Structure formats: C-alpha cells, structure tokens
PDB file of C-alpha atoms in Angstrom:
ATOM      1  CA  UNK A   1     -56.318  51.228 -36.487  1.00  0.00           C
ATOM      2  CA  UNK A   2     -54.900  51.276 -33.004  1.00  0.00           C
ATOM      3  CA  UNK A   3     -56.111  47.725 -32.461  1.00  0.00           C
ATOM      4  CA  UNK A   4     -54.475  46.523 -35.659  1.00  0.00           C
ATOM      5  CA  UNK A   5     -51.210  48.208 -34.713  1.00  0.00           C
ATOM      6  CA  UNK A   6     -51.288  46.524 -31.274  1.00  0.00           C
ATOM      7  CA  UNK A   7     -51.954  43.168 -32.877  1.00  0.00           C
ATOM      8  CA  UNK A   8     -49.007  43.677 -35.253  1.00  0.00           C
ATOM      9  CA  UNK A   9     -46.711  44.430 -32.336  1.00  0.00           C
ATOM     10  CA  UNK A  10     -47.919  41.300 -30.539  1.00  0.00           C
ATOM     11  CA  UNK A  11     -47.340  39.185 -33.632  1.00  0.00           C
ATOM     12  CA  UNK A  12     -43.900  40.670 -34.146  1.00  0.00           C
ATOM     13  CA  UNK A  13     -42.925  39.812 -30.551  1.00  0.00           C
ATOM     14  CA  UNK A  14     -44.240  36.260 -30.657  1.00  0.00           C
ATOM     15  CA  UNK A  15     -41.867  33.319 -31.195  1.00  0.00           C
ATOM     16  CA  UNK A  16     -43.217  30.035 -32.482  1.00  0.00           C
ATOM     17  CA  UNK A  17     -41.334  26.879 -31.430  1.00  0.00           C
ATOM     18  CA  UNK A  18     -41.888  23.551 -33.096  1.00  0.00           C
ATOM     19  CA  UNK A  19     -42.457  20.969 -30.300  1.00  0.00           C
ATOM     20  CA  UNK A  20     -40.527  18.299 -32.215  1.00  0.00           C
ATOM     21  CA  UNK A  21     -37.554  20.651 -32.654  1.00  0.00           C
ATOM     22  CA  UNK A  22     -37.591  21.483 -28.937  1.00  0.00           C
ATOM     23  CA  UNK A  23     -37.502  17.772 -28.044  1.00  0.00           C
ATOM     24  CA  UNK A  24     -34.605  17.173 -30.447  1.00  0.00           C
ATOM     25  CA  UNK A  25     -32.612  20.009 -28.902  1.00  0.00           C
ATOM     26  CA  UNK A  26     -33.277  18.643 -25.454  1.00  0.00           C
ATOM     27  CA  UNK A  27     -32.089  15.171 -26.489  1.00  0.00           C
ATOM     28  CA  UNK A  28     -28.899  16.560 -28.055  1.00  0.00           C
ATOM     29  CA  UNK A  29     -28.109  18.775 -25.084  1.00  0.00           C
ATOM     30  CA  UNK A  30     -25.002  17.418 -23.380  1.00  0.00           C
ATOM     31  CA  UNK A  31     -25.430  16.610 -19.678  1.00  0.00           C
ATOM     32  CA  UNK A  32     -23.059  18.409 -17.320  1.00  0.00           C
ATOM     33  CA  UNK A  33     -19.798  16.580 -16.706  1.00  0.00           C
ATOM     34  CA  UNK A  34     -19.522  14.989 -13.272  1.00  0.00           C
ATOM     35  CA  UNK A  35     -16.875  16.370 -10.953  1.00  0.00           C
ATOM     36  CA  UNK A  36     -13.979  13.931 -11.324  1.00  0.00           C
ATOM     37  CA  UNK A  37     -10.273  13.375 -11.795  1.00  0.00           C
ATOM     38  CA  UNK A  38     -10.462  12.369 -15.422  1.00  0.00           C
ATOM     39  CA  UNK A  39      -6.817  11.519 -16.003  1.00  0.00           C
ATOM     40  CA  UNK A  40      -3.865  10.256 -13.933  1.00  0.00           C
ATOM     41  CA  UNK A  41      -0.505   9.942 -15.692  1.00  0.00           C
ATOM     42  CA  UNK A  42       3.073   9.031 -14.881  1.00  0.00           C
ATOM     43  CA  UNK A  43       5.365  11.183 -17.029  1.00  0.00           C
ATOM     44  CA  UNK A  44       8.882  10.565 -18.296  1.00  0.00           C
ATOM     45  CA  UNK A  45       9.939  13.984 -16.941  1.00  0.00           C
ATOM     46  CA  UNK A  46       8.354  16.870 -15.045  1.00  0.00           C
ATOM     47  CA  UNK A  47       6.611  18.255 -18.137  1.00  0.00           C
ATOM     48  CA  UNK A  48       7.111  15.239 -20.353  1.00  0.00           C
ATOM     49  CA  UNK A  49       5.016  12.534 -21.952  1.00  0.00           C
ATOM     50  CA  UNK A  50       2.969   9.775 -20.287  1.00  0.00           C
ATOM     51  CA  UNK A  51       4.613   6.390 -19.772  1.00  0.00           C
ATOM     52  CA  UNK A  52       2.895   3.076 -18.858  1.00  0.00           C
ATOM     53  CA  UNK A  53       1.445   3.060 -15.349  1.00  0.00           C
ATOM     54  CA  UNK A  54       3.117  -0.287 -14.661  1.00  0.00           C
ATOM     55  CA  UNK A  55       6.621   1.117 -15.271  1.00  0.00           C
ATOM     56  CA  UNK A  56       9.352   0.108 -12.796  1.00  0.00           C
ATOM     57  CA  UNK A  57      11.159   2.621 -10.596  1.00  0.00           C
ATOM     58  CA  UNK A  58      14.208   2.234  -8.378  1.00  0.00           C
ATOM     59  CA  UNK A  59      15.288   3.695  -5.024  1.00  0.00           C
ATOM     60  CA  UNK A  60      16.457   7.288  -5.415  1.00  0.00           C
ATOM     61  CA  UNK A  61      14.391   7.991  -8.543  1.00  0.00           C
ATOM     62  CA  UNK A  62      11.808  10.781  -8.799  1.00  0.00           C
ATOM     63  CA  UNK A  63       8.318   9.940 -10.096  1.00  0.00           C
ATOM     64  CA  UNK A  64       6.494  12.669 -12.022  1.00  0.00           C
ATOM     65  CA  UNK A  65       2.687  12.521 -11.739  1.00  0.00           C
ATOM     66  CA  UNK A  66      -0.045  14.570 -13.447  1.00  0.00           C
ATOM     67  CA  UNK A  67      -3.764  14.666 -12.634  1.00  0.00           C
ATOM     68  CA  UNK A  68      -6.505  16.437 -14.668  1.00  0.00           C
ATOM     69  CA  UNK A  69      -9.759  17.651 -13.049  1.00  0.00           C
ATOM     70  CA  UNK A  70     -13.081  18.126 -14.846  1.00  0.00           C
ATOM     71  CA  UNK A  71     -16.723  18.860 -14.012  1.00  0.00           C
ATOM     72  CA  UNK A  72     -15.887  21.612 -11.509  1.00  0.00           C
ATOM     73  CA  UNK A  73     -18.454  24.283 -10.587  1.00  0.00           C
ATOM     74  CA  UNK A  74     -18.468  27.820 -11.915  1.00  0.00           C
ATOM     75  CA  UNK A  75     -19.614  30.446  -9.478  1.00  0.00           C
ATOM     76  CA  UNK A  76     -20.339  34.139  -9.879  1.00  0.00           C
ATOM     77  CA  UNK A  77     -18.098  35.765 -12.486  1.00  0.00           C
ATOM     78  CA  UNK A  78     -17.122  32.238 -13.611  1.00  0.00           C
ATOM     79  CA  UNK A  79     -15.145  31.654 -10.443  1.00  0.00           C
ATOM     80  CA  UNK A  80     -13.438  28.253 -10.008  1.00  0.00           C
ATOM     81  CA  UNK A  81     -12.256  27.182  -6.585  1.00  0.00           C
ATOM     82  CA  UNK A  82     -10.798  23.734  -5.975  1.00  0.00           C
ATOM     83  CA  UNK A  83      -8.375  22.459  -3.324  1.00  0.00           C
ATOM     84  CA  UNK A  84      -6.400  19.233  -3.105  1.00  0.00           C
ATOM     85  CA  UNK A  85      -4.266  17.053  -0.866  1.00  0.00           C
ATOM     86  CA  UNK A  86      -1.793  14.372  -1.947  1.00  0.00           C
ATOM     87  CA  UNK A  87      -0.676  11.530   0.352  1.00  0.00           C
ATOM     88  CA  UNK A  88       2.122   9.100  -0.542  1.00  0.00           C
ATOM     89  CA  UNK A  89       2.668   5.790   1.271  1.00  0.00           C
ATOM     90  CA  UNK A  90       5.092   2.892   1.072  1.00  0.00           C
ATOM     91  CA  UNK A  91       4.196  -0.825   1.089  1.00  0.00           C
ATOM     92  CA  UNK A  92       3.998  -0.903   4.917  1.00  0.00           C
ATOM     93  CA  UNK A  93       1.770   2.167   5.153  1.00  0.00           C
ATOM     94  CA  UNK A  94       4.475   4.686   6.092  1.00  0.00           C
ATOM     95  CA  UNK A  95       4.655   8.015   4.295  1.00  0.00           C
ATOM     96  CA  UNK A  96       7.660   8.199   1.992  1.00  0.00           C
ATOM     97  CA  UNK A  97       7.227  11.958   1.377  1.00  0.00           C
ATOM     98  CA  UNK A  98       5.312  14.605   3.284  1.00  0.00           C
ATOM     99  CA  UNK A  99       1.672  15.305   2.390  1.00  0.00           C
ATOM    100  CA  UNK A 100       1.236  18.064  -0.193  1.00  0.00           C
ATOM    101  CA  UNK A 101      -1.680  20.490  -0.503  1.00  0.00           C
ATOM    102  CA  UNK A 102      -2.666  23.118  -3.066  1.00  0.00           C
ATOM    103  CA  UNK A 103      -5.538  25.087  -4.549  1.00  0.00           C
ATOM    104  CA  UNK A 104      -6.840  26.927  -7.602  1.00  0.00           C
ATOM    105  CA  UNK A 105      -9.009  29.990  -6.998  1.00  0.00           C
ATOM    106  CA  UNK A 106      -9.512  31.989 -10.192  1.00  0.00           C
ATOM    107  CA  UNK A 107     -12.039  33.558 -12.574  1.00  0.00           C
ATOM    108  CA  UNK A 108     -12.247  32.137 -16.081  1.00  0.00           C
ATOM    109  CA  UNK A 109     -12.492  34.113 -19.300  1.00  0.00           C
ATOM    110  CA  UNK A 110     -14.994  33.197 -22.059  1.00  0.00           C
ATOM    111  CA  UNK A 111     -12.239  31.508 -24.073  1.00  0.00           C
ATOM    112  CA  UNK A 112     -11.443  29.211 -21.111  1.00  0.00           C
ATOM    113  CA  UNK A 113     -14.533  27.011 -21.545  1.00  0.00           C
ATOM    114  CA  UNK A 114     -12.389  23.900 -22.153  1.00  0.00           C
ATOM    115  CA  UNK A 115      -9.804  24.693 -19.470  1.00  0.00           C
ATOM    116  CA  UNK A 116      -9.057  21.974 -16.920  1.00  0.00           C
ATOM    117  CA  UNK A 117      -7.014  22.293 -13.733  1.00  0.00           C
ATOM    118  CA  UNK A 118      -3.769  20.279 -13.723  1.00  0.00           C
ATOM    119  CA  UNK A 119      -2.257  18.955 -10.500  1.00  0.00           C
ATOM    120  CA  UNK A 120       1.412  17.911 -10.546  1.00  0.00           C
ATOM    121  CA  UNK A 121       3.311  15.912  -7.952  1.00  0.00           C
ATOM    122  CA  UNK A 122       6.919  14.652  -8.115  1.00  0.00           C
ATOM    123  CA  UNK A 123       7.750  12.450  -5.100  1.00  0.00           C
ATOM    124  CA  UNK A 124      11.255  10.999  -4.715  1.00  0.00           C
ATOM    125  CA  UNK A 125      11.588   7.298  -3.905  1.00  0.00           C
ATOM    126  CA  UNK A 126      13.815   6.994  -0.787  1.00  0.00           C
ATOM    127  CA  UNK A 127      17.347   5.709  -1.396  1.00  0.00           C
ATOM    128  CA  UNK A 128      16.682   2.893   1.110  1.00  0.00           C
ATOM    129  CA  UNK A 129      13.235   2.005  -0.249  1.00  0.00           C
ATOM    130  CA  UNK A 130      12.238  -1.638  -0.076  1.00  0.00           C
ATOM    131  CA  UNK A 131      10.685  -3.434  -3.024  1.00  0.00           C
ATOM    132  CA  UNK A 132       6.917  -3.228  -3.415  1.00  0.00           C
ATOM    133  CA  UNK A 133       3.970  -1.067  -4.441  1.00  0.00           C
ATOM    134  CA  UNK A 134       3.984   2.567  -3.342  1.00  0.00           C
ATOM    135  CA  UNK A 135       0.664   4.437  -3.461  1.00  0.00           C
ATOM    136  CA  UNK A 136      -0.053   8.088  -4.210  1.00  0.00           C
ATOM    137  CA  UNK A 137      -3.598   9.304  -3.446  1.00  0.00           C
ATOM    138  CA  UNK A 138      -4.871  12.698  -4.611  1.00  0.00           C
ATOM    139  CA  UNK A 139      -8.071  14.007  -3.030  1.00  0.00           C
ATOM    140  CA  UNK A 140      -9.674  17.022  -4.767  1.00  0.00           C
ATOM    141  CA  UNK A 141     -12.511  19.177  -3.356  1.00  0.00           C
ATOM    142  CA  UNK A 142     -14.771  21.519  -5.329  1.00  0.00           C
ATOM    143  CA  UNK A 143     -15.224  24.209  -2.682  1.00  0.00           C
ATOM    144  CA  UNK A 144     -18.224  25.765  -4.506  1.00  0.00           C
ATOM    145  CA  UNK A 145     -20.445  22.656  -4.344  1.00  0.00           C
ATOM    146  CA  UNK A 146     -18.846  21.275  -2.124  1.00  0.00           C
ATOM    147  CA  UNK A 147     -17.872  17.818  -3.403  1.00  0.00           C
ATOM    148  CA  UNK A 148     -14.781  15.627  -3.085  1.00  0.00           C
ATOM    149  CA  UNK A 149     -13.280  12.997  -5.383  1.00  0.00           C
ATOM    150  CA  UNK A 150     -10.059  10.980  -5.187  1.00  0.00           C
ATOM    151  CA  UNK A 151      -7.756   8.944  -7.407  1.00  0.00           C
ATOM    152  CA  UNK A 152      -4.946   6.533  -6.565  1.00  0.00           C
ATOM    153  CA  UNK A 153      -1.826   5.676  -8.529  1.00  0.00           C
ATOM    154  CA  UNK A 154       0.333   2.649  -7.662  1.00  0.00           C
ATOM    155  CA  UNK A 155       4.087   2.996  -8.238  1.00  0.00           C
ATOM    156  CA  UNK A 156       6.045  -0.234  -8.628  1.00  0.00           C
ATOM    157  CA  UNK A 157       9.488  -0.012  -7.011  1.00  0.00           C
ATOM    158  CA  UNK A 158      12.281  -2.534  -7.624  1.00  0.00           C
ATOM    159  CA  UNK A 159      14.557  -2.456  -4.586  1.00  0.00           C
ATOM    160  CA  UNK A 160      16.096  -4.750  -2.018  1.00  0.00           C
ATOM    161  CA  UNK A 161      13.794  -7.224  -0.335  1.00  0.00           C
ATOM    162  CA  UNK A 162      15.143  -7.952   3.155  1.00  0.00           C
ATOM    163  CA  UNK A 163      12.946  -9.853   5.591  1.00  0.00           C
ATOM    164  CA  UNK A 164      12.471  -7.704   8.720  1.00  0.00           C
ATOM    165  CA  UNK A 165      13.426  -9.103  12.113  1.00  0.00           C
ATOM    166  CA  UNK A 166      11.509  -8.720  15.350  1.00  0.00           C
ATOM    167  CA  UNK A 167      14.845  -8.821  17.141  1.00  0.00           C
ATOM    168  CA  UNK A 168      18.311  -7.693  16.105  1.00  0.00           C
ATOM    169  CA  UNK A 169      19.642 -10.119  13.494  1.00  0.00           C
ATOM    170  CA  UNK A 170      21.721 -10.515  10.318  1.00  0.00           C
ATOM    171  CA  UNK A 171      20.366 -11.461   6.904  1.00  0.00           C
ATOM    172  CA  UNK A 172      22.236 -12.818   3.854  1.00  0.00           C
ATOM    173  CA  UNK A 173      25.742 -12.982   5.317  1.00  0.00           C
ATOM    174  CA  UNK A 174      27.861 -14.209   2.366  1.00  0.00           C
ATOM    175  CA  UNK A 175      31.509 -14.331   1.278  1.00  0.00           C
ATOM    176  CA  UNK A 176      32.531 -13.840  -2.363  1.00  0.00           C
ATOM    177  CA  UNK A 177      35.664 -13.518  -4.498  1.00  0.00           C
ATOM    178  CA  UNK A 178      34.519 -10.291  -6.148  1.00  0.00           C
ATOM    179  CA  UNK A 179      32.564  -7.295  -4.905  1.00  0.00           C
ATOM    180  CA  UNK A 180      28.864  -8.111  -5.317  1.00  0.00           C
ATOM    181  CA  UNK A 181      29.709 -11.533  -6.784  1.00  0.00           C
ATOM    182  CA  UNK A 182      28.009 -14.877  -6.301  1.00  0.00           C
ATOM    183  CA  UNK A 183      28.527 -16.445  -2.843  1.00  0.00           C
ATOM    184  CA  UNK A 184      30.656 -19.565  -2.434  1.00  0.00           C
ATOM    185  CA  UNK A 185      28.777 -22.444  -0.855  1.00  0.00           C
ATOM    186  CA  UNK A 186      31.921 -23.998   0.660  1.00  0.00           C
ATOM    187  CA  UNK A 187      33.864 -20.704   1.038  1.00  0.00           C
ATOM    188  CA  UNK A 188      37.226 -22.038  -0.184  1.00  0.00           C
ATOM    189  CA  UNK A 189      40.018 -19.530  -0.700  1.00  0.00           C
ATOM    190  CA  UNK A 190      43.767 -19.545  -1.179  1.00  0.00           C
ATOM    191  CA  UNK A 191      46.651 -17.572   0.353  1.00  0.00           C
ATOM    192  CA  UNK A 192      46.792 -14.079  -1.154  1.00  0.00           C
ATOM    193  CA  UNK A 193      43.122 -14.111  -2.209  1.00  0.00           C
ATOM    194  CA  UNK A 194      40.781 -11.209  -1.597  1.00  0.00           C
ATOM    195  CA  UNK A 195      37.562 -11.987   0.250  1.00  0.00           C
ATOM    196  CA  UNK A 196      34.505  -9.768  -0.115  1.00  0.00           C
ATOM    197  CA  UNK A 197      31.688 -10.029   2.383  1.00  0.00           C
ATOM    198  CA  UNK A 198      28.249  -8.535   2.653  1.00  0.00           C
ATOM    199  CA  UNK A 199      25.265  -8.733   5.002  1.00  0.00           C
ATOM    200  CA  UNK A 200      22.164  -6.830   6.081  1.00  0.00           C
ATOM    201  CA  UNK A 201      21.374  -5.715   9.632  1.00  0.00           C
ATOM    202  CA  UNK A 202      17.716  -5.655  10.649  1.00  0.00           C
ATOM    203  CA  UNK A 203      15.531  -5.893  13.734  1.00  0.00           C
ATOM    204  CA  UNK A 204      17.112  -2.887  15.471  1.00  0.00           C
ATOM    205  CA  UNK A 205      14.868  -0.436  17.282  1.00  0.00           C
ATOM    206  CA  UNK A 206      13.293   2.492  15.444  1.00  0.00           C
ATOM    207  CA  UNK A 207      11.882   5.355  17.525  1.00  0.00           C
ATOM    208  CA  UNK A 208       8.762   7.366  16.666  1.00  0.00           C
ATOM    209  CA  UNK A 209      11.005   9.741  14.706  1.00  0.00           C
ATOM    210  CA  UNK A 210      12.609   6.776  12.848  1.00  0.00           C
ATOM    211  CA  UNK A 211      15.884   7.235  14.758  1.00  0.00           C
ATOM    212  CA  UNK A 212      18.311   4.303  14.914  1.00  0.00           C
ATOM    213  CA  UNK A 213      21.793   3.797  16.390  1.00  0.00           C
ATOM    214  CA  UNK A 214      23.764   0.686  15.425  1.00  0.00           C
ATOM    215  CA  UNK A 215      27.410  -0.159  16.204  1.00  0.00           C
ATOM    216  CA  UNK A 216      29.244  -2.980  14.378  1.00  0.00           C
ATOM    217  CA  UNK A 217      32.626  -4.670  14.903  1.00  0.00           C
ATOM    218  CA  UNK A 218      34.281  -7.275  12.686  1.00  0.00           C
ATOM    219  CA  UNK A 219      37.301  -9.532  13.355  1.00  0.00           C
ATOM    220  CA  UNK A 220      39.344 -12.059  11.390  1.00  0.00           C
ATOM    221  CA  UNK A 221      40.027 -15.127  13.587  1.00  0.00           C
ATOM    222  CA  UNK A 222      41.890 -18.392  13.252  1.00  0.00           C
ATOM    223  CA  UNK A 223      40.230 -21.700  14.084  1.00  0.00           C
ATOM    224  CA  UNK A 224      41.188 -21.361  17.771  1.00  0.00           C
ATOM    225  CA  UNK A 225      39.562 -17.916  18.056  1.00  0.00           C
ATOM    226  CA  UNK A 226      42.793 -15.900  18.006  1.00  0.00           C
ATOM    227  CA  UNK A 227      42.320 -12.425  16.518  1.00  0.00           C
ATOM    228  CA  UNK A 228      44.432 -12.024  13.378  1.00  0.00           C
ATOM    229  CA  UNK A 229      42.964  -8.700  12.245  1.00  0.00           C
ATOM    230  CA  UNK A 230      40.524  -6.111  13.615  1.00  0.00           C
ATOM    231  CA  UNK A 231      38.397  -4.178  11.138  1.00  0.00           C
ATOM    232  CA  UNK A 232      37.647  -0.575  11.972  1.00  0.00           C
ATOM    233  CA  UNK A 233      34.384  -0.389  14.019  1.00  0.00           C
ATOM    234  CA  UNK A 234      31.453   1.184  12.185  1.00  0.00           C
ATOM    235  CA  UNK A 235      28.571   3.301  13.520  1.00  0.00           C
ATOM    236  CA  UNK A 236      25.311   3.851  11.681  1.00  0.00           C
ATOM    237  CA  UNK A 237      22.988   6.526  13.036  1.00  0.00           C
ATOM    238  CA  UNK A 238      20.141   8.495  11.525  1.00  0.00           C
ATOM    239  CA  UNK A 239      16.549   9.645  11.605  1.00  0.00           C
ATOM    240  CA  UNK A 240      15.226   9.594   8.004  1.00  0.00           C
ATOM    241  CA  UNK A 241      11.695  10.670   7.135  1.00  0.00           C
ATOM    242  CA  UNK A 242      10.960   7.217   5.712  1.00  0.00           C
ATOM    243  CA  UNK A 243      11.890   4.433   8.180  1.00  0.00           C
ATOM    244  CA  UNK A 244      15.078   2.523   7.421  1.00  0.00           C
ATOM    245  CA  UNK A 245      14.323  -1.085   8.357  1.00  0.00           C
ATOM    246  CA  UNK A 246      17.629  -2.616   7.315  1.00  0.00           C
ATOM    247  CA  UNK A 247      21.235  -1.518   6.886  1.00  0.00           C
ATOM    248  CA  UNK A 248      23.544  -2.913   4.177  1.00  0.00           C
ATOM    249  CA  UNK A 249      27.165  -3.651   5.056  1.00  0.00           C
ATOM    250  CA  UNK A 250      30.199  -4.782   3.045  1.00  0.00           C
ATOM    251  CA  UNK A 251      33.824  -5.530   3.887  1.00  0.00           C
ATOM    252  CA  UNK A 252      37.040  -6.617   2.201  1.00  0.00           C
ATOM    253  CA  UNK A 253      39.759  -8.889   3.569  1.00  0.00           C
ATOM    254  CA  UNK A 254      43.081  -9.409   1.764  1.00  0.00           C
ATOM    255  CA  UNK A 255      44.621 -12.715   2.860  1.00  0.00           C
ATOM    256  CA  UNK A 256      48.345 -12.851   3.430  1.00  0.00           C
ATOM    257  CA  UNK A 257      50.266 -14.886   0.847  1.00  0.00           C
ATOM    258  CA  UNK A 258      51.995 -16.727   3.685  1.00  0.00           C
ATOM    259  CA  UNK A 259      48.726 -17.692   5.412  1.00  0.00           C
ATOM    260  CA  UNK A 260      48.703 -21.365   6.393  1.00  0.00           C
ATOM    261  CA  UNK A 261      45.970 -23.659   5.106  1.00  0.00           C
ATOM    262  CA  UNK A 262      43.166 -24.319   7.540  1.00  0.00           C
ATOM    263  CA  UNK A 263      39.832 -23.153   8.902  1.00  0.00           C
ATOM    264  CA  UNK A 264      39.306 -19.453   9.667  1.00  0.00           C
ATOM    265  CA  UNK A 265      36.391 -17.282  10.764  1.00  0.00           C
ATOM    266  CA  UNK A 266      34.888 -13.848  10.373  1.00  0.00           C
ATOM    267  CA  UNK A 267      33.413 -12.785  13.736  1.00  0.00           C
ATOM    268  CA  UNK A 268      30.641 -10.192  13.596  1.00  0.00           C
ATOM    269  CA  UNK A 269      29.174  -8.344  16.577  1.00  0.00           C
ATOM    270  CA  UNK A 270      26.263  -5.883  16.275  1.00  0.00           C
ATOM    271  CA  UNK A 271      25.056  -3.601  19.057  1.00  0.00           C
ATOM    272  CA  UNK A 272      21.667  -1.858  18.839  1.00  0.00           C
ATOM    273  CA  UNK A 273      22.187   1.010  21.258  1.00  0.00           C
ATOM    274  CA  UNK A 274      18.599   2.266  21.271  1.00  0.00           C
ATOM    275  CA  UNK A 275      17.065  -1.177  21.645  1.00  0.00           C
ATOM    276  CA  UNK A 276      19.807  -2.437  23.985  1.00  0.00           C
ATOM    277  CA  UNK A 277      20.262  -5.580  21.882  1.00  0.00           C
ATOM    278  CA  UNK A 278      23.382  -7.460  20.849  1.00  0.00           C
ATOM    279  CA  UNK A 279      23.842  -9.987  18.065  1.00  0.00           C
ATOM    280  CA  UNK A 280      26.909 -12.118  17.311  1.00  0.00           C
ATOM    281  CA  UNK A 281      27.664 -14.456  14.418  1.00  0.00           C
ATOM    282  CA  UNK A 282      30.755 -16.212  13.065  1.00  0.00           C
ATOM    283  CA  UNK A 283      31.196 -17.048   9.387  1.00  0.00           C
ATOM    284  CA  UNK A 284      33.705 -19.870   8.730  1.00  0.00           C
ATOM    285  CA  UNK A 285      35.832 -20.291   5.593  1.00  0.00           C
ATOM    286  CA  UNK A 286      38.742 -22.453   4.550  1.00  0.00           C
ATOM    287  CA  UNK A 287      42.171 -21.665   3.077  1.00  0.00           C
ATOM    288  CA  UNK A 288      43.806 -24.435   1.047  1.00  0.00           C
TER     289      UNK A 288
END
C-alpha cells in the first residue's frame, strides 16, 4: 500500500511534454531584440509630430530631434541603465552647439515591459550658419552589458553661401536701387536717386576661441578721388561659439538732386586687426 501511494505521488508530480509541441514553442519564441536606436525623428515642435528627414531649416531655427532606444538589458530588480552623448557639427566639422550628455538609471515595473527610453535634443542653428548639411550624432551605451550603438541625423540648412578667403577680401560687392534688389550691371543712376550697396567680408583671422575684430570705412568719391561724403566707420567684433567666417554689410547713399553727371566711386577699406591685414576696393558708378 505504501508502494502504491508513493507511485501515485510520483505520477501526480510528473509532467509529460510532447516533443513536437516543445519544438513548436521554441520556433515561435521571439529572439531578444538587439540593442539599437530604433527610431530617429525630426519633429515639428518639441513634443510634436515627425516631419520628413529631408526638411529644410534656416539660420536661427531650432531643430527638435527624438531618438528611441530598444533591446536594452535588464539587471537585478529589472534595472535599466543607459547613458548617451550627442555631438552636433556643421558642414566644416565645427560644433554648432555644445555636446550634450544624459542617462537613464531606473527600475521597471511589470507593466513597463514595452517601455522604451526616449532621448530628445533641440539644437539651434546659428544665426550666421552657412548653407550645407549639419550632422547630429547620438551615441548610446547600455552600461549593464556594456554595449554602444550610434545613429546620425543630417539636417539640411538653407543659408548664405559665401566662398571663404585665405586672405582678407570682399565678396559680392553690388549696388542696387532698392534694399536687397537686383544689382545693376552698368550701375547707372540719376541725381536724387538712392543707392543701396551690399558686400560680404571674409578671410579675416579667427582665433582658437573664434574671436574676430574687423574695422570698415566707406567713402563717396568723385572721379578725381575727392571725398564727397564719409560714412560712419563700423567695427565688428565677437567670439561666437560657432565660427563666423563672413560678415554681411549694407549701406545707403542718397544722391544730391544737384549732383552733376559723371563717374563716381564708392571707396571701401577693411582692416583685420587680429590678422593685421588690410583690403581696399573701389566700386565705380555713373550719374546721368
């Protein structure tokens, strides 16, 4: 009787598994997700909706980015510990915002089985940004493995495109009838007209801290070189985080109604104080 009772207990504690069923379960078992940044989005606002990754941005705008992380490890007590670093560079390889770091170190609850860490980054495009592709790279580390993955997002910026100069120089010196208007090829004006001018200064020295110091003078001359009007001298100094490789300049000249017809000139002189360079140029125009 004792033997029968022992056998009954053994039978009650035995579990029979169908080999075919075990193989099916093994086939249907989902493999663990690899540690990765599964999603990289550009949003229309800080907590907004995704927009196309090839969207255009302009100097001064803020770009809102969102990255989702999956496949992270779970340690004791369902601990999750990831860290990240974000680096943002302009077309020439210079940082346009400082590097940003962060981390998540938390314990998940049973209902958090589908939870994914979200990394947000909102860099501002510099006001003096040149046109080109700007790159944001996020590098995420699973501190419990450890393992590291990264993802890059290219930001297309539509800005000015001014050819840099190895030496102090002027680019795109033009005269127009209206502010920002089309340049006149022959630069013909009449007495009493208003002349608008614009140009870009480049090739001045930038220090390791992106400091620059530029002084500009402008004069209105007759054909013999006599000074008819002195514009107020202008100084441009600064040390921005993102290097400023060119400086825009504009001016306005109101011609006297009694001005005689003839050839006149705008004389421009630029002094790069840090680089100890000087550049001079004269722009002729005619009054008829």
